[in-house]
PDB file of C-alpha atoms in Angstrom:
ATOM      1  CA  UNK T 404       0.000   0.000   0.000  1.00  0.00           C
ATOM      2  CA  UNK T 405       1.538   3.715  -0.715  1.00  0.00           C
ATOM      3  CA  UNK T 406       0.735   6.896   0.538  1.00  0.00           C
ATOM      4  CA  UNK T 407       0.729  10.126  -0.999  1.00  0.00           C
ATOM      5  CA  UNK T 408       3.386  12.533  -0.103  1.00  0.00           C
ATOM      6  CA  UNK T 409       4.465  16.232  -1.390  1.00  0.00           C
ATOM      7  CA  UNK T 410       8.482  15.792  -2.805  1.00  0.00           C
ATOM      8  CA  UNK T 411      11.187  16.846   0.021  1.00  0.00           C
ATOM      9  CA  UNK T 412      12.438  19.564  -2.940  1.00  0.00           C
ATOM     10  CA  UNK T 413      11.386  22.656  -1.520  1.00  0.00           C
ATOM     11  CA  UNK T 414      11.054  24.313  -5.212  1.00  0.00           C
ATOM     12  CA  UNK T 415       9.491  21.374  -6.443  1.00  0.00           C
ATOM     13  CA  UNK T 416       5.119  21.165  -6.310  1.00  0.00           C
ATOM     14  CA  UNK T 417       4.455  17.902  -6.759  1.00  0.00           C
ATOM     15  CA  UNK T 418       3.151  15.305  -4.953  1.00  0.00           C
ATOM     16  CA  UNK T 419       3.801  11.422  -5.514  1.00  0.00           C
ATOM     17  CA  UNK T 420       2.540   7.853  -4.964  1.00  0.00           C
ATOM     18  CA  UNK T 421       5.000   6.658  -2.333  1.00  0.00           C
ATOM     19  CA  UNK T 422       5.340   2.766  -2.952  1.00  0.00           C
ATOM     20  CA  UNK T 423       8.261   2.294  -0.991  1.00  0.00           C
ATOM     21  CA  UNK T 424       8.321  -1.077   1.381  1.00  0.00           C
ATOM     22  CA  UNK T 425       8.636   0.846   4.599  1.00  0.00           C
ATOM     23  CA  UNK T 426       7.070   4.334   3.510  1.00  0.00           C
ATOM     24  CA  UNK T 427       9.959   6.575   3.159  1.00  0.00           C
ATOM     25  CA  UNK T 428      10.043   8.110   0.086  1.00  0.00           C
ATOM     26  CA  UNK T 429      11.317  11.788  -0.008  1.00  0.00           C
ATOM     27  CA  UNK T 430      11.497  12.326  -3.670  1.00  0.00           C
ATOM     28  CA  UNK T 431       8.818  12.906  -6.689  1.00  0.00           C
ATOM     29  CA  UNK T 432      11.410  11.146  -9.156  1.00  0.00           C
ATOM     30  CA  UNK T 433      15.466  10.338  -8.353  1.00  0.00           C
ATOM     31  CA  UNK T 434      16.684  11.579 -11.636  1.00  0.00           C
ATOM     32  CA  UNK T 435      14.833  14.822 -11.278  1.00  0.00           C
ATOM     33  CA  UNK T 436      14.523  16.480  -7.548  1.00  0.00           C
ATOM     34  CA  UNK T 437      16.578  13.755  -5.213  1.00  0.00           C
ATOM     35  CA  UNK T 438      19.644  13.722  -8.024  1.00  0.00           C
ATOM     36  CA  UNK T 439      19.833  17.273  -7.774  1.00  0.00           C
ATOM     37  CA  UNK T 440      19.360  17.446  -4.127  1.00  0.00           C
ATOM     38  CA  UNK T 441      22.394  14.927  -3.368  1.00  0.00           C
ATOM     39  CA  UNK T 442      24.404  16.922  -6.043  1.00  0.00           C
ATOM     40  CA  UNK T 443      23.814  20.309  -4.243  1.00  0.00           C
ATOM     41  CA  UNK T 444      24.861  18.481  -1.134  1.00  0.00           C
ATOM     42  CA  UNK T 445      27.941  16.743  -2.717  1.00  0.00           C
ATOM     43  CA  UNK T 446      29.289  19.714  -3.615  1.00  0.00           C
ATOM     44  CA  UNK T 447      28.465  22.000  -0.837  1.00  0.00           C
ATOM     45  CA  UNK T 448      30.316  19.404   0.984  1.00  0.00           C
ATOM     46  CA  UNK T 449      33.289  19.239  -1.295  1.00  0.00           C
ATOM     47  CA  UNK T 450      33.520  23.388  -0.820  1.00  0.00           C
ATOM     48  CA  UNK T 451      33.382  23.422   2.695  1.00  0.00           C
ATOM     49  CA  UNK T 452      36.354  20.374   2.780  1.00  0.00           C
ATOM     50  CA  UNK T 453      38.467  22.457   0.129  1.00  0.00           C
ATOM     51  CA  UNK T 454      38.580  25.939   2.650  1.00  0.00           C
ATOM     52  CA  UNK T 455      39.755  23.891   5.646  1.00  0.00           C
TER      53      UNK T 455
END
């Protein structure tokens, strides 16, 4: 059974089907909102390790 849940991209509208075993789906679509999200983190990350 899924539920429907609003995508964890804050500049994203859309809300999804979440079919996920335990009910934790965050994203509308990987290759759209969580791909970018976990880029944007990746290299926030990657900045703040380069000025240390």
């Amino acid at each position: 059974m899924g539920r429907l849940k609003p995508c964890a991209n804050p500049s994203c509208q859309w809300v999804f089907w979440d079919t996920s075993r335990p009910g934790t789906g965050r994203w509308c679509s990987m290759r759209l909102c969580g791909g970018q999200h976990k880029s944007r983190q990746f290299r926030a990350r990657r900045v703040a390790a380069s000025r240390e």
